[in-house]
Each structure stands twice: as C-alpha cells, then as structure tokens.
C-alpha cells in the first residue's frame, strides 16, 4: 500500500511540475508585438517565465551580461534597485537580436513603463535622469527566440 501511495504521489508531482510552464503561441508572424501578455502583466510580474538563459563574464574587472532564449515564455525581472535620492542610470545595449516570437524589453520606474528598448538596438546607451523609487528592467516573451547584451550602470 505504501508503494502504491508513493508512486501515485510521484506521478501527481510530475504532472504538477509539467503544468507550471505557460507556453504562448506566436500567431502574428514577423510582428514581434506581444499578443497575450499586457503591460500590467509586465509591470506586476503577473506571469511566470521559462526558457531564459543568463551568462555573465568577468574579465579584468569588465563585466558582460548576456541573455538568450530559444523559446522564452512569460515575464522575467533581470534588474532591480531602489533609489532614495534622485539618481541617474545608463543602460547600454551592445546588441539585440530577436529571431522569432513576440518580445519586449521594458524599463520600469515606480510602476510605470518609462521605456521600451527597440528590438533592433545595436551599440546604444539609454540614459534616465533624476530617478527615485523602484527601478527595474523586465523581459517579456511569447515563444521568443532572442539574444541580447546589456550593461546597467
């Protein structure tokens, strides 16, 4: 009886784990605009995420952060800080390549999206001045295949 109960419990756990990931279908072709995930979902991290890969390299004090995915679904926060006094932030994007699916890289300050980084960004800096409160960067995707390099100072 204990064996049967153990097997049933293991099977239930297996079903529960496989049901956790939500996968979104890409139905708008070459258009990478999100179809199902809303701005509110992005701001509030209302959906889980799966498929994001992070690689950090540190060579001689220079740090490199690269993100990629073959099939990313959901919303993931990749940076978070809180500012008490007015502060400036620079986001450097070395490259961004979205091959398929739907994708958005959003910069958020105090519950509002203040910038959406364009998907074709290459070697650009985005400056944000006099920020106070919570500052974060979120990635959202629906069956997205992408890679990008980001540095936040």
C-alpha atoms as an extended CHARMM CRD file, in Angstrom:
* protein
*
       153  EXT
         1         1  UNK       CA              0.0000000000        0.0000000000        0.0000000000  PROA      1               0.0000000000
         2         2  UNK       CA              2.8640000000        2.4160000000        0.8110000000  PROA      2               0.0000000000
         3         3  UNK       CA              4.4710000000        1.6740000000       -2.5580000000  PROA      3               0.0000000000
         4         4  UNK       CA              1.2510000000        2.4340000000       -4.4160000000  PROA      4               0.0000000000
         5         5  UNK       CA              0.7840000000        5.6570000000       -2.4670000000  PROA      5               0.0000000000
         6         6  UNK       CA              4.4030000000        6.6900000000       -3.1710000000  PROA      6               0.0000000000
         7         7  UNK       CA              4.0290000000        6.0200000000       -6.8910000000  PROA      7               0.0000000000
         8         8  UNK       CA              0.7610000000        7.9740000000       -7.0500000000  PROA      8               0.0000000000
         9         9  UNK       CA              2.3520000000       10.8810000000       -5.1970000000  PROA      9               0.0000000000
        10        10  UNK       CA              5.3400000000       10.8680000000       -7.5710000000  PROA      10              0.0000000000
        11        11  UNK       CA              3.0410000000       10.8620000000      -10.6260000000  PROA      11              0.0000000000
        12        12  UNK       CA              0.9980000000       13.7550000000       -9.1970000000  PROA      12              0.0000000000
        13        13  UNK       CA              4.1640000000       15.7640000000       -8.5830000000  PROA      13              0.0000000000
        14        14  UNK       CA              5.3330000000       15.0710000000      -12.1320000000  PROA      14              0.0000000000
        15        15  UNK       CA              2.0390000000       16.3500000000      -13.5560000000  PROA      15              0.0000000000
        16        16  UNK       CA              2.1720000000       19.4110000000      -11.3090000000  PROA      16              0.0000000000
        17        17  UNK       CA              5.6980000000       20.3010000000      -12.4300000000  PROA      17              0.0000000000
        18        18  UNK       CA              4.9510000000       19.9280000000      -16.1180000000  PROA      18              0.0000000000
        19        19  UNK       CA              1.8180000000       22.0500000000      -15.8290000000  PROA      19              0.0000000000
        20        20  UNK       CA              3.6830000000       25.0370000000      -14.3210000000  PROA      20              0.0000000000
        21        21  UNK       CA              5.0990000000       26.4830000000      -17.5410000000  PROA      21              0.0000000000
        22        22  UNK       CA              2.7830000000       28.5100000000      -19.7320000000  PROA      22              0.0000000000
        23        23  UNK       CA              3.6330000000       28.4980000000      -23.4060000000  PROA      23              0.0000000000
        24        24  UNK       CA              2.2980000000       31.1840000000      -25.7010000000  PROA      24              0.0000000000
        25        25  UNK       CA              1.8050000000       30.6490000000      -29.3860000000  PROA      25              0.0000000000
        26        26  UNK       CA              3.2480000000       33.0970000000      -31.9000000000  PROA      26              0.0000000000
        27        27  UNK       CA              0.2950000000       33.9200000000      -34.1530000000  PROA      27              0.0000000000
        28        28  UNK       CA              1.3300000000       37.3000000000      -35.5770000000  PROA      28              0.0000000000
        29        29  UNK       CA              4.1830000000       36.1960000000      -37.8460000000  PROA      29              0.0000000000
        30        30  UNK       CA              7.0750000000       38.6520000000      -38.2730000000  PROA      30              0.0000000000
        31        31  UNK       CA              5.4530000000       41.2090000000      -35.9450000000  PROA      31              0.0000000000
        32        32  UNK       CA              7.1080000000       40.8360000000      -32.5160000000  PROA      32              0.0000000000
        33        33  UNK       CA              4.3980000000       42.7550000000      -30.6160000000  PROA      33              0.0000000000
        34        34  UNK       CA              3.1480000000       40.8760000000      -27.5560000000  PROA      34              0.0000000000
        35        35  UNK       CA             -0.3500000000       39.4740000000      -28.0590000000  PROA      35              0.0000000000
        36        36  UNK       CA             -1.3120000000       37.9290000000      -24.7290000000  PROA      36              0.0000000000
        37        37  UNK       CA              0.9800000000       39.4810000000      -22.1080000000  PROA      37              0.0000000000
        38        38  UNK       CA             -0.1360000000       43.0100000000      -21.1770000000  PROA      38              0.0000000000
        39        39  UNK       CA              1.8750000000       45.9640000000      -19.8610000000  PROA      39              0.0000000000
        40        40  UNK       CA              0.2460000000       45.3790000000      -16.4530000000  PROA      40              0.0000000000
        41        41  UNK       CA              1.4720000000       41.7600000000      -16.5290000000  PROA      41              0.0000000000
        42        42  UNK       CA              4.9780000000       43.0320000000      -17.2940000000  PROA      42              0.0000000000
        43        43  UNK       CA              4.9620000000       45.6620000000      -14.5380000000  PROA      43              0.0000000000
        44        44  UNK       CA              3.4920000000       43.3500000000      -11.8880000000  PROA      44              0.0000000000
        45        45  UNK       CA              5.3980000000       40.2050000000      -12.9640000000  PROA      45              0.0000000000
        46        46  UNK       CA              1.9730000000       38.5620000000      -13.1390000000  PROA      46              0.0000000000
        47        47  UNK       CA              3.1280000000       35.5700000000      -15.1680000000  PROA      47              0.0000000000
        48        48  UNK       CA              5.9000000000       33.1050000000      -14.5340000000  PROA      48              0.0000000000
        49        49  UNK       CA              8.6750000000       32.6150000000      -17.0440000000  PROA      49              0.0000000000
        50        50  UNK       CA             10.6010000000       29.7860000000      -18.6170000000  PROA      50              0.0000000000
        51        51  UNK       CA             13.4510000000       29.4340000000      -21.0590000000  PROA      51              0.0000000000
        52        52  UNK       CA             15.6620000000       32.4470000000      -20.2460000000  PROA      52              0.0000000000
        53        53  UNK       CA             19.4110000000       31.8340000000      -20.1780000000  PROA      53              0.0000000000
        54        54  UNK       CA             21.8520000000       34.2000000000      -18.4620000000  PROA      54              0.0000000000
        55        55  UNK       CA             25.6030000000       34.2940000000      -18.9770000000  PROA      55              0.0000000000
        56        56  UNK       CA             27.9360000000       36.6170000000      -17.0890000000  PROA      56              0.0000000000
        57        57  UNK       CA             31.5910000000       37.0500000000      -17.9650000000  PROA      57              0.0000000000
        58        58  UNK       CA             34.0610000000       38.9700000000      -15.8320000000  PROA      58              0.0000000000
        59        59  UNK       CA             37.4060000000       39.7070000000      -17.4930000000  PROA      59              0.0000000000
        60        60  UNK       CA             39.7950000000       42.1040000000      -15.8050000000  PROA      60              0.0000000000
        61        61  UNK       CA             37.0460000000       43.9390000000      -13.9490000000  PROA      61              0.0000000000
        62        62  UNK       CA             34.8420000000       44.2990000000      -17.0390000000  PROA      62              0.0000000000
        63        63  UNK       CA             31.5250000000       42.5410000000      -16.5970000000  PROA      63              0.0000000000
        64        64  UNK       CA             29.4460000000       41.3130000000      -19.5050000000  PROA      64              0.0000000000
        65        65  UNK       CA             25.8000000000       40.2280000000      -19.1470000000  PROA      65              0.0000000000
        66        66  UNK       CA             24.1770000000       38.3030000000      -21.9640000000  PROA      66              0.0000000000
        67        67  UNK       CA             20.6580000000       36.9150000000      -22.0940000000  PROA      67              0.0000000000
        68        68  UNK       CA             19.2880000000       34.4760000000      -24.6330000000  PROA      68              0.0000000000
        69        69  UNK       CA             16.4390000000       32.0580000000      -25.1950000000  PROA      69              0.0000000000
        70        70  UNK       CA             15.3350000000       29.5280000000      -27.7500000000  PROA      70              0.0000000000
        71        71  UNK       CA             11.7160000000       29.5240000000      -26.5410000000  PROA      71              0.0000000000
        72        72  UNK       CA             11.0810000000       32.1460000000      -23.8470000000  PROA      72              0.0000000000
        73        73  UNK       CA              7.5860000000       32.4840000000      -22.4190000000  PROA      73              0.0000000000
        74        74  UNK       CA              6.4040000000       34.8380000000      -19.6820000000  PROA      74              0.0000000000
        75        75  UNK       CA              7.8890000000       37.7990000000      -17.8310000000  PROA      75              0.0000000000
        76        76  UNK       CA             11.2390000000       37.8820000000      -16.0190000000  PROA      76              0.0000000000
        77        77  UNK       CA             12.8380000000       40.6830000000      -13.9980000000  PROA      77              0.0000000000
        78        78  UNK       CA             16.5240000000       40.9750000000      -14.8900000000  PROA      78              0.0000000000
        79        79  UNK       CA             17.4390000000       44.0570000000      -12.8490000000  PROA      79              0.0000000000
        80        80  UNK       CA             16.0420000000       45.7460000000       -9.7230000000  PROA      80              0.0000000000
        81        81  UNK       CA             17.1950000000       48.5860000000       -7.4820000000  PROA      81              0.0000000000
        82        82  UNK       CA             15.6310000000       51.2340000000       -5.2660000000  PROA      82              0.0000000000
        83        83  UNK       CA             16.6710000000       54.8820000000       -5.2110000000  PROA      83              0.0000000000
        84        84  UNK       CA             16.0690000000       57.0640000000       -2.1580000000  PROA      84              0.0000000000
        85        85  UNK       CA             17.6140000000       60.1950000000       -3.6680000000  PROA      85              0.0000000000
        86        86  UNK       CA             17.4830000000       61.3180000000       -7.2940000000  PROA      86              0.0000000000
        87        87  UNK       CA             19.7890000000       59.1040000000       -9.3470000000  PROA      87              0.0000000000
        88        88  UNK       CA             20.8890000000       58.6460000000      -12.9540000000  PROA      88              0.0000000000
        89        89  UNK       CA             21.0520000000       55.2900000000      -14.7290000000  PROA      89              0.0000000000
        90        90  UNK       CA             22.6270000000       54.3010000000      -18.0260000000  PROA      90              0.0000000000
        91        91  UNK       CA             21.5360000000       51.1550000000      -19.8530000000  PROA      91              0.0000000000
        92        92  UNK       CA             23.9200000000       50.0550000000      -22.5750000000  PROA      92              0.0000000000
        93        93  UNK       CA             22.6980000000       47.5670000000      -25.1810000000  PROA      93              0.0000000000
        94        94  UNK       CA             25.5690000000       46.0350000000      -27.1470000000  PROA      94              0.0000000000
        95        95  UNK       CA             23.2780000000       44.1090000000      -29.4570000000  PROA      95              0.0000000000
        96        96  UNK       CA             19.7320000000       42.7950000000      -29.5120000000  PROA      96              0.0000000000
        97        97  UNK       CA             18.5890000000       40.1390000000      -31.9170000000  PROA      97              0.0000000000
        98        98  UNK       CA             15.0040000000       38.8340000000      -31.9130000000  PROA      98              0.0000000000
        99        99  UNK       CA             14.7540000000       35.9510000000      -34.3660000000  PROA      99              0.0000000000
       100       100  UNK       CA             11.1770000000       34.8280000000      -33.7780000000  PROA      100             0.0000000000
       101       101  UNK       CA              8.2010000000       35.0550000000      -31.4460000000  PROA      101             0.0000000000
       102       102  UNK       CA              6.9780000000       38.1030000000      -29.5780000000  PROA      102             0.0000000000
       103       103  UNK       CA              9.2910000000       40.1190000000      -27.3420000000  PROA      103             0.0000000000
       104       104  UNK       CA              9.5660000000       43.2590000000      -25.2130000000  PROA      104             0.0000000000
       105       105  UNK       CA             12.3840000000       44.6620000000      -23.0620000000  PROA      105             0.0000000000
       106       106  UNK       CA             10.8070000000       47.2110000000      -20.7010000000  PROA      106             0.0000000000
       107       107  UNK       CA             12.3710000000       49.7290000000      -18.3270000000  PROA      107             0.0000000000
       108       108  UNK       CA             10.1250000000       50.3900000000      -15.3350000000  PROA      108             0.0000000000
       109       109  UNK       CA             10.1700000000       53.1140000000      -12.6980000000  PROA      109             0.0000000000
       110       110  UNK       CA              7.6500000000       53.1920000000       -9.8330000000  PROA      110             0.0000000000
       111       111  UNK       CA              5.0870000000       51.0040000000      -11.5570000000  PROA      111             0.0000000000
       112       112  UNK       CA              5.2270000000       52.6480000000      -14.9930000000  PROA      112             0.0000000000
       113       113  UNK       CA              6.9690000000       51.5790000000      -18.1790000000  PROA      113             0.0000000000
       114       114  UNK       CA              9.2170000000       54.5280000000      -18.9740000000  PROA      114             0.0000000000
       115       115  UNK       CA             10.9770000000       52.9990000000      -21.9950000000  PROA      115             0.0000000000
       116       116  UNK       CA             10.6430000000       50.0370000000      -24.3270000000  PROA      116             0.0000000000
       117       117  UNK       CA             14.0320000000       49.1740000000      -25.7860000000  PROA      117             0.0000000000
       118       118  UNK       CA             13.6520000000       48.6400000000      -29.5670000000  PROA      118             0.0000000000
       119       119  UNK       CA             14.3420000000       45.0990000000      -30.7920000000  PROA      119             0.0000000000
       120       120  UNK       CA             16.8780000000       46.2480000000      -33.3800000000  PROA      120             0.0000000000
       121       121  UNK       CA             19.0630000000       48.1500000000      -30.8920000000  PROA      121             0.0000000000
       122       122  UNK       CA             22.7870000000       47.9660000000      -31.5460000000  PROA      122             0.0000000000
       123       123  UNK       CA             25.5510000000       49.6870000000      -29.5460000000  PROA      123             0.0000000000
       124       124  UNK       CA             23.2640000000       52.2490000000      -27.8690000000  PROA      124             0.0000000000
       125       125  UNK       CA             23.0510000000       53.9180000000      -24.4800000000  PROA      125             0.0000000000
       126       126  UNK       CA             19.7730000000       54.8940000000      -22.8540000000  PROA      126             0.0000000000
       127       127  UNK       CA             20.0650000000       57.4610000000      -20.0560000000  PROA      127             0.0000000000
       128       128  UNK       CA             17.4740000000       58.0010000000      -17.3320000000  PROA      128             0.0000000000
       129       129  UNK       CA             17.8820000000       61.0520000000      -15.1070000000  PROA      129             0.0000000000
       130       130  UNK       CA             16.6130000000       62.0350000000      -11.6560000000  PROA      130             0.0000000000
       131       131  UNK       CA             15.0210000000       58.6770000000      -10.8780000000  PROA      131             0.0000000000
       132       132  UNK       CA             13.5530000000       57.9820000000       -7.4590000000  PROA      132             0.0000000000
       133       133  UNK       CA             11.8430000000       54.8670000000       -6.1530000000  PROA      133             0.0000000000
       134       134  UNK       CA             11.9040000000       51.3780000000       -7.6230000000  PROA      134             0.0000000000
       135       135  UNK       CA             13.7320000000       50.9320000000      -10.9210000000  PROA      135             0.0000000000
       136       136  UNK       CA             13.7280000000       47.6360000000      -12.8230000000  PROA      136             0.0000000000
       137       137  UNK       CA             14.1840000000       46.0410000000      -16.2220000000  PROA      137             0.0000000000
       138       138  UNK       CA             11.8090000000       43.2760000000      -17.3160000000  PROA      138             0.0000000000
       139       139  UNK       CA             11.8950000000       40.9030000000      -20.2800000000  PROA      139             0.0000000000
       140       140  UNK       CA              8.6220000000       39.5910000000      -21.7230000000  PROA      140             0.0000000000
       141       141  UNK       CA              8.2190000000       36.9880000000      -24.4170000000  PROA      141             0.0000000000
       142       142  UNK       CA              5.7870000000       34.7130000000      -26.1640000000  PROA      142             0.0000000000
       143       143  UNK       CA              7.6190000000       31.8100000000      -27.8320000000  PROA      143             0.0000000000
       144       144  UNK       CA             10.5290000000       34.2140000000      -28.2960000000  PROA      144             0.0000000000
       145       145  UNK       CA             13.9300000000       33.3070000000      -29.6640000000  PROA      145             0.0000000000
       146       146  UNK       CA             16.4110000000       36.0980000000      -28.9520000000  PROA      146             0.0000000000
       147       147  UNK       CA             19.7430000000       37.1610000000      -27.5440000000  PROA      147             0.0000000000
       148       148  UNK       CA             20.9810000000       40.4970000000      -26.2030000000  PROA      148             0.0000000000
       149       149  UNK       CA             23.8840000000       42.0580000000      -24.3330000000  PROA      149             0.0000000000
       150       150  UNK       CA             23.0480000000       44.5460000000      -21.5800000000  PROA      150             0.0000000000
       151       151  UNK       CA             25.0560000000       46.5640000000      -19.0740000000  PROA      151             0.0000000000
       152       152  UNK       CA             23.3610000000       48.7370000000      -16.4340000000  PROA      152             0.0000000000
       153       153  UNK       CA             25.3010000000       51.4050000000      -14.5320000000  PROA      153             0.0000000000
